[in-house]
Amino acid sequence: DDMIVATNVNKIYPNQCHALKDVSATIKRGEVVVIIGPSGSGKSTFLRTLNQLEVISSGAIQVDGMDMYAKTTNINDLRANVGMVFQSFNLFPHKTVKGNVMLAPEKVLGRKKAEVELEAEKLLKRVGLGDKMNVFPSQLSGGQQQRVAIARALAMKPDVMLFDEPTSALDPEMVGEVLDVMKDLASDGMTMVVVTHEMGFAREVADRVLFMEDGELLVGDTPEHIFDTP
Ligand code: ADP
Ligand code: ADP
């Protein structure tokens, strides 16, 4: 059961930077894939193509059986199905923690406030922030803000979660609490694509590790094969 199928994807930026070169990948439902590779190799660009934050130059992408560029595909539905967490948390500063989590389901999906509020409370408890629901983002640590960002993405009930270096902007002592939430999601069966330098996470949680180099996605393998080869 394939969740994401990328076929010969190319991305050429307007400045002619060829950031993705014939990238093909299949990610199965429930799979956790970690992408590693040097800075500038195209990891972030690849993630952003998976929810059309970047439009591809050629190739095809299917998410949960929907062709991203088909005229019949509603791109907003597709995007709602693909949650994304960035290096910078990008929370709305003038909304409370709970308000941040409620915003998109209410405004984008048009769901009832009471229902959305209950769901937000449940999600915030799940990421360990049950006691911070009514404070503002500036009152939280970086690790707590990133956990809010994860809860906010989950509030759209996505089938896929993308993580672009989710712990890179955090003080070292806060990395663990964010990785723990991601581990919990993985064991819950979420399909995840994670760009990270956290090799411990890759080794422990990934079903597969893929390498990017100079815009190419190289053949991947299980973490056992990658990390434990003599
Ligand atoms: P990584 O995530 O592996 O660090 P990126 O996907 O950010 O790599 O970048 C891949 C290449 O594309 C780099 O050469 C980068 O400079 C270039 N690039 C990224 N974003 C843009 C953009 N908006 N416009 C032009 N070039 C870009
Ligand atoms: P990341 O760490 O996510 O790879 P970068 O530091 O490479 O991010 O890039 C930060 C932002 O600048 C991104 O939005 C990226 O698209 C943009 N960017 C990167 N390289 C270029 C470039 N050569 N020209 C224009 N924009 C770029």
Short mmCIF file of C-alpha atoms and ligand atoms in Angstrom, two decimals:
data_model
loop_
_atom_site.label_atom_id
_atom_site.label_comp_id
_atom_site.label_asym_id
_atom_site.label_seq_id
_atom_site.Cartn_x
_atom_site.Cartn_y
_atom_site.Cartn_z
CA ASP A 1 0.00 0.00 0.00
CA ASP A 2 1.91 3.03 -1.28
CA MET A 3 1.42 6.41 0.42
CA ILE A 4 3.86 8.48 -1.63
CA VAL A 5 5.13 7.67 -5.09
CA ALA A 6 7.58 10.14 -6.65
CA THR A 7 8.59 9.35 -10.21
CA ASN A 8 11.49 11.03 -12.00
CA VAL A 9 10.98 14.30 -10.20
CA ASN A 10 13.08 17.24 -11.34
CA LYS A 11 13.16 20.65 -9.72
CA ILE A 12 14.94 23.48 -11.43
CA TYR A 13 14.70 26.79 -9.58
CA PRO A 14 14.29 30.02 -11.58
CA ASN A 15 18.01 30.69 -11.01
CA GLN A 16 18.65 27.43 -12.93
CA CYS A 17 19.75 25.56 -9.80
CA HIS A 18 18.91 21.92 -10.59
CA ALA A 19 17.95 20.91 -7.04
CA LEU A 20 16.28 17.54 -7.80
CA LYS A 21 17.57 15.25 -10.54
CA ASP A 22 15.25 12.41 -11.58
CA VAL A 23 14.29 11.63 -8.01
CA SER A 24 12.13 8.54 -7.63
CA ALA A 25 10.94 7.08 -4.34
CA THR A 26 8.09 5.00 -2.99
CA ILE A 27 7.05 5.35 0.62
CA LYS A 28 4.61 2.83 2.02
CA ARG A 29 1.75 3.47 4.40
CA GLY A 30 3.10 3.45 7.95
CA GLU A 31 6.71 3.63 6.84
CA VAL A 32 9.23 5.94 8.53
CA VAL A 33 11.87 7.17 6.10
CA VAL A 34 14.82 9.29 7.18
CA ILE A 35 16.67 11.32 4.53
CA ILE A 36 20.27 12.29 5.18
CA GLY A 37 22.83 14.08 3.05
CA PRO A 38 25.01 17.17 2.92
CA SER A 39 23.66 20.72 3.10
CA GLY A 40 22.43 21.86 -0.29
CA SER A 41 21.87 18.31 -1.60
CA GLY A 42 18.12 18.87 -2.11
CA LYS A 43 16.57 17.28 0.99
CA SER A 44 14.45 20.27 1.91
CA THR A 45 13.41 20.84 -1.70
CA PHE A 46 12.29 17.22 -1.96
CA LEU A 47 10.16 17.45 1.19
CA ARG A 48 8.58 20.69 -0.01
CA THR A 49 7.61 19.10 -3.33
CA LEU A 50 5.65 16.45 -1.41
CA ASN A 51 3.02 18.97 -0.35
CA GLN A 52 3.50 21.31 -3.29
CA LEU A 53 5.22 24.08 -1.35
CA GLU A 54 7.50 23.74 -4.40
CA VAL A 55 6.05 23.03 -7.83
CA ILE A 56 8.09 20.43 -9.68
CA SER A 57 9.63 21.05 -13.09
CA SER A 58 8.95 17.54 -14.42
CA GLY A 59 7.98 14.11 -13.20
CA ALA A 60 5.03 13.01 -11.09
CA ILE A 61 4.04 12.71 -7.45
CA GLN A 62 1.18 10.66 -6.05
CA VAL A 63 0.00 10.99 -2.47
CA ASP A 64 -2.39 8.34 -1.21
CA GLY A 65 -3.34 7.47 -4.78
CA MET A 66 -3.97 11.09 -5.82
CA ASP A 67 -1.85 12.51 -8.62
CA MET A 68 -0.63 15.87 -7.31
CA TYR A 69 -0.76 17.56 -10.71
CA ALA A 70 -3.96 16.04 -12.08
CA LYS A 71 -6.65 18.59 -12.90
CA THR A 72 -9.13 16.61 -10.81
CA THR A 73 -6.96 16.75 -7.68
CA ASN A 74 -7.89 19.40 -5.16
CA ILE A 75 -4.53 20.63 -3.97
CA ASN A 76 -5.97 21.88 -0.67
CA ASP A 77 -7.28 18.39 0.17
CA LEU A 78 -3.95 16.91 -0.72
CA ARG A 79 -2.07 19.46 1.38
CA ALA A 80 -4.35 18.90 4.36
CA ASN A 81 -3.39 15.25 4.15
CA VAL A 82 0.34 16.02 4.35
CA GLY A 83 1.42 17.70 7.59
CA MET A 84 4.73 19.51 7.75
CA VAL A 85 6.99 20.56 10.59
CA PHE A 86 9.85 22.97 9.91
CA GLN A 87 13.10 23.80 11.59
CA SER A 88 11.62 27.13 12.74
CA PHE A 89 8.35 26.59 14.56
CA ASN A 90 6.41 29.41 12.85
CA LEU A 91 3.70 29.63 15.49
CA PHE A 92 1.28 32.56 15.44
CA PRO A 93 2.57 34.80 18.26
CA HIS A 94 -0.74 36.45 19.04
CA LYS A 95 -2.63 33.20 19.46
CA THR A 96 -2.50 30.93 22.47
CA VAL A 97 -1.06 27.45 22.16
CA LYS A 98 -4.55 26.01 21.83
CA GLY A 99 -5.51 28.76 19.38
CA ASN A 100 -2.56 27.83 17.19
CA VAL A 101 -3.67 24.20 17.07
CA MET A 102 -7.33 25.09 16.41
CA LEU A 103 -6.78 27.63 13.65
CA ALA A 104 -6.41 25.49 10.52
CA PRO A 105 -9.10 22.89 11.27
CA GLU A 106 -11.54 25.73 11.99
CA LYS A 107 -10.61 28.10 9.17
CA VAL A 108 -9.40 25.75 6.45
CA LEU A 109 -11.58 22.70 7.07
CA GLY A 110 -14.50 24.66 8.50
CA ARG A 111 -15.04 22.25 11.35
CA LYS A 112 -17.13 23.10 14.41
CA LYS A 113 -15.31 25.02 17.12
CA ALA A 114 -16.32 22.79 20.04
CA GLU A 115 -15.18 19.68 18.23
CA VAL A 116 -11.91 21.30 17.13
CA GLU A 117 -11.24 22.52 20.66
CA LEU A 118 -11.67 19.05 22.16
CA GLU A 119 -9.37 17.60 19.56
CA ALA A 120 -6.75 20.32 20.18
CA GLU A 121 -6.80 19.61 23.91
CA LYS A 122 -6.34 15.91 23.26
CA LEU A 123 -3.41 16.55 20.90
CA LEU A 124 -1.72 18.96 23.29
CA LYS A 125 -1.96 16.42 26.10
CA ARG A 126 -0.50 13.85 23.76
CA VAL A 127 2.59 16.00 23.13
CA GLY A 128 2.92 16.67 26.86
CA LEU A 129 1.57 20.24 26.89
CA GLY A 130 -1.72 19.75 28.70
CA ASP A 131 -0.71 22.43 31.19
CA LYS A 132 0.34 25.01 28.57
CA MET A 133 -2.77 25.24 26.41
CA ASN A 134 -3.66 28.80 27.30
CA VAL A 135 -0.23 30.44 27.24
CA PHE A 136 1.35 32.23 24.28
CA PRO A 137 4.21 30.75 22.24
CA SER A 138 6.72 33.30 23.58
CA GLN A 139 6.23 31.80 27.03
CA LEU A 140 7.44 28.39 25.86
CA SER A 141 10.86 26.86 25.33
CA GLY A 142 11.93 25.93 21.81
CA GLY A 143 11.23 22.27 22.47
CA GLN A 144 7.75 23.08 23.70
CA GLN A 145 7.08 25.33 20.70
CA GLN A 146 8.12 22.59 18.33
CA ARG A 147 5.76 20.17 20.09
CA VAL A 148 2.96 22.71 19.55
CA ALA A 149 3.93 22.84 15.87
CA ILE A 150 3.62 19.05 15.70
CA ALA A 151 0.22 19.13 17.41
CA ARG A 152 -0.87 21.86 14.99
CA ALA A 153 0.11 19.72 12.00
CA LEU A 154 -1.66 16.69 13.48
CA ALA A 155 -4.85 18.70 13.99
CA MET A 156 -5.51 18.44 10.26
CA LYS A 157 -5.57 14.64 10.65
CA PRO A 158 -2.95 14.05 7.97
CA ASP A 159 -2.02 10.60 6.69
CA VAL A 160 1.60 11.71 6.17
CA MET A 161 3.90 13.87 8.27
CA LEU A 162 6.99 15.58 6.86
CA PHE A 163 9.73 16.84 9.19
CA ASP A 164 12.43 19.20 7.88
CA GLU A 165 15.26 19.24 10.43
CA PRO A 166 12.77 19.55 13.30
CA THR A 167 15.43 19.63 16.03
CA SER A 168 18.16 21.67 14.32
CA ALA A 169 17.12 24.98 15.88
CA LEU A 170 16.81 23.57 19.39
CA ASP A 171 19.16 23.71 22.36
CA PRO A 172 20.61 20.23 22.82
CA GLU A 173 18.70 19.56 26.03
CA MET A 174 15.39 19.98 24.16
CA VAL A 175 16.08 17.68 21.25
CA GLY A 176 15.03 14.54 23.13
CA GLU A 177 11.53 15.72 24.01
CA VAL A 178 10.76 16.46 20.35
CA LEU A 179 12.25 13.17 19.12
CA ASP A 180 10.17 11.34 21.75
CA VAL A 181 6.97 12.81 20.32
CA MET A 182 8.11 11.75 16.83
CA LYS A 183 8.89 8.23 18.07
CA ASP A 184 5.45 8.04 19.61
CA LEU A 185 3.89 9.05 16.28
CA ALA A 186 5.97 6.46 14.44
CA SER A 187 4.93 3.66 16.77
CA ASP A 188 1.34 4.79 16.26
CA GLY A 189 1.71 3.92 12.56
CA MET A 190 2.07 7.42 11.06
CA THR A 191 3.76 7.58 7.66
CA MET A 192 6.75 9.89 8.15
CA VAL A 193 9.48 11.42 6.02
CA VAL A 194 12.14 12.99 8.21
CA VAL A 195 15.16 15.06 7.22
CA THR A 196 17.46 15.05 10.22
CA HIS A 197 21.04 14.84 11.40
CA GLU A 198 19.96 12.81 14.42
CA MET A 199 21.53 9.46 13.61
CA GLY A 200 20.26 7.92 16.85
CA PHE A 201 16.72 8.60 15.71
CA ALA A 202 17.46 7.18 12.26
CA ARG A 203 18.96 4.04 13.72
CA GLU A 204 16.22 3.51 16.25
CA VAL A 205 13.07 4.58 14.43
CA ALA A 206 13.59 4.58 10.64
CA ASP A 207 12.41 1.68 8.52
CA ARG A 208 14.61 3.02 5.76
CA VAL A 209 17.36 5.60 5.40
CA LEU A 210 17.79 7.40 2.07
CA PHE A 211 20.79 9.47 0.98
CA MET A 212 20.67 12.63 -1.07
CA GLU A 213 23.70 13.91 -2.86
CA ASP A 214 23.85 16.77 -5.34
CA GLY A 215 20.12 16.52 -6.15
CA GLU A 216 20.06 12.77 -6.56
CA LEU A 217 18.30 10.38 -4.23
CA LEU A 218 20.55 7.38 -3.83
CA VAL A 219 19.32 3.89 -3.11
CA GLY A 220 18.49 3.49 0.56
CA ASP A 221 18.59 0.64 3.01
CA THR A 222 17.50 -0.33 6.51
CA PRO A 223 19.34 1.41 9.36
CA GLU A 224 20.78 -1.97 10.42
CA HIS A 225 22.49 -2.33 7.06
CA ILE A 226 23.65 1.28 6.93
CA PHE A 227 24.95 1.77 10.45
CA ASP A 228 26.15 -1.69 11.38
CA THR A 229 28.16 -2.60 8.32
CA PRO A 230 31.79 -3.11 9.38
P1 ADP B 1 19.23 20.76 1.65
O1 ADP B 1 17.87 20.72 2.27
O2 ADP B 1 19.76 19.38 1.39
O3 ADP B 1 20.18 21.61 2.40
P2 ADP B 1 17.97 22.41 -0.36
O4 ADP B 1 16.83 21.64 -0.89
O5 ADP B 1 17.69 23.48 0.64
O6 ADP B 1 19.07 21.39 0.20
O7 ADP B 1 18.78 23.07 -1.56
C1 ADP B 1 19.14 22.34 -2.70
C2 ADP B 1 19.75 23.30 -3.70
O8 ADP B 1 18.73 24.15 -4.20
C3 ADP B 1 20.82 24.21 -3.12
O9 ADP B 1 21.80 24.39 -4.11
C4 ADP B 1 20.08 25.50 -2.83
O10 ADP B 1 20.91 26.61 -2.89
C5 ADP B 1 19.06 25.52 -3.94
N1 ADP B 1 17.83 26.22 -3.57
C6 ADP B 1 17.03 25.93 -2.51
N2 ADP B 1 15.97 26.75 -2.50
C7 ADP B 1 16.12 27.57 -3.54
C8 ADP B 1 15.34 28.65 -4.05
N3 ADP B 1 14.20 29.03 -3.47
N4 ADP B 1 15.79 29.27 -5.16
C9 ADP B 1 16.92 28.89 -5.75
N5 ADP B 1 17.69 27.89 -5.33
C10 ADP B 1 17.30 27.23 -4.23
P1 ADP B 2 17.56 24.59 4.59
O1 ADP B 2 18.42 24.61 5.79
O2 ADP B 2 16.09 24.30 4.90
O3 ADP B 2 18.06 23.77 3.47
P2 ADP B 2 18.56 26.98 3.36
O4 ADP B 2 19.36 27.69 4.41
O5 ADP B 2 19.26 26.18 2.30
O6 ADP B 2 17.46 26.10 4.11
O7 ADP B 2 17.60 27.98 2.66
C1 ADP B 2 16.73 28.82 3.40
C2 ADP B 2 15.73 29.45 2.45
O8 ADP B 2 16.39 30.10 1.36
C3 ADP B 2 14.81 28.39 1.81
O9 ADP B 2 13.51 28.91 1.76
C4 ADP B 2 15.38 28.18 0.44
O10 ADP B 2 14.34 27.84 -0.46
C5 ADP B 2 15.99 29.53 0.12
N1 ADP B 2 17.18 29.38 -0.72
C6 ADP B 2 18.20 28.54 -0.55
N2 ADP B 2 19.12 28.66 -1.51
C7 ADP B 2 18.66 29.64 -2.32
C8 ADP B 2 19.16 30.26 -3.50
N3 ADP B 2 20.30 29.87 -4.07
N4 ADP B 2 18.43 31.23 -4.07
C9 ADP B 2 17.26 31.60 -3.51
N5 ADP B 2 16.74 31.07 -2.41
C10 ADP B 2 17.44 30.10 -1.81
#
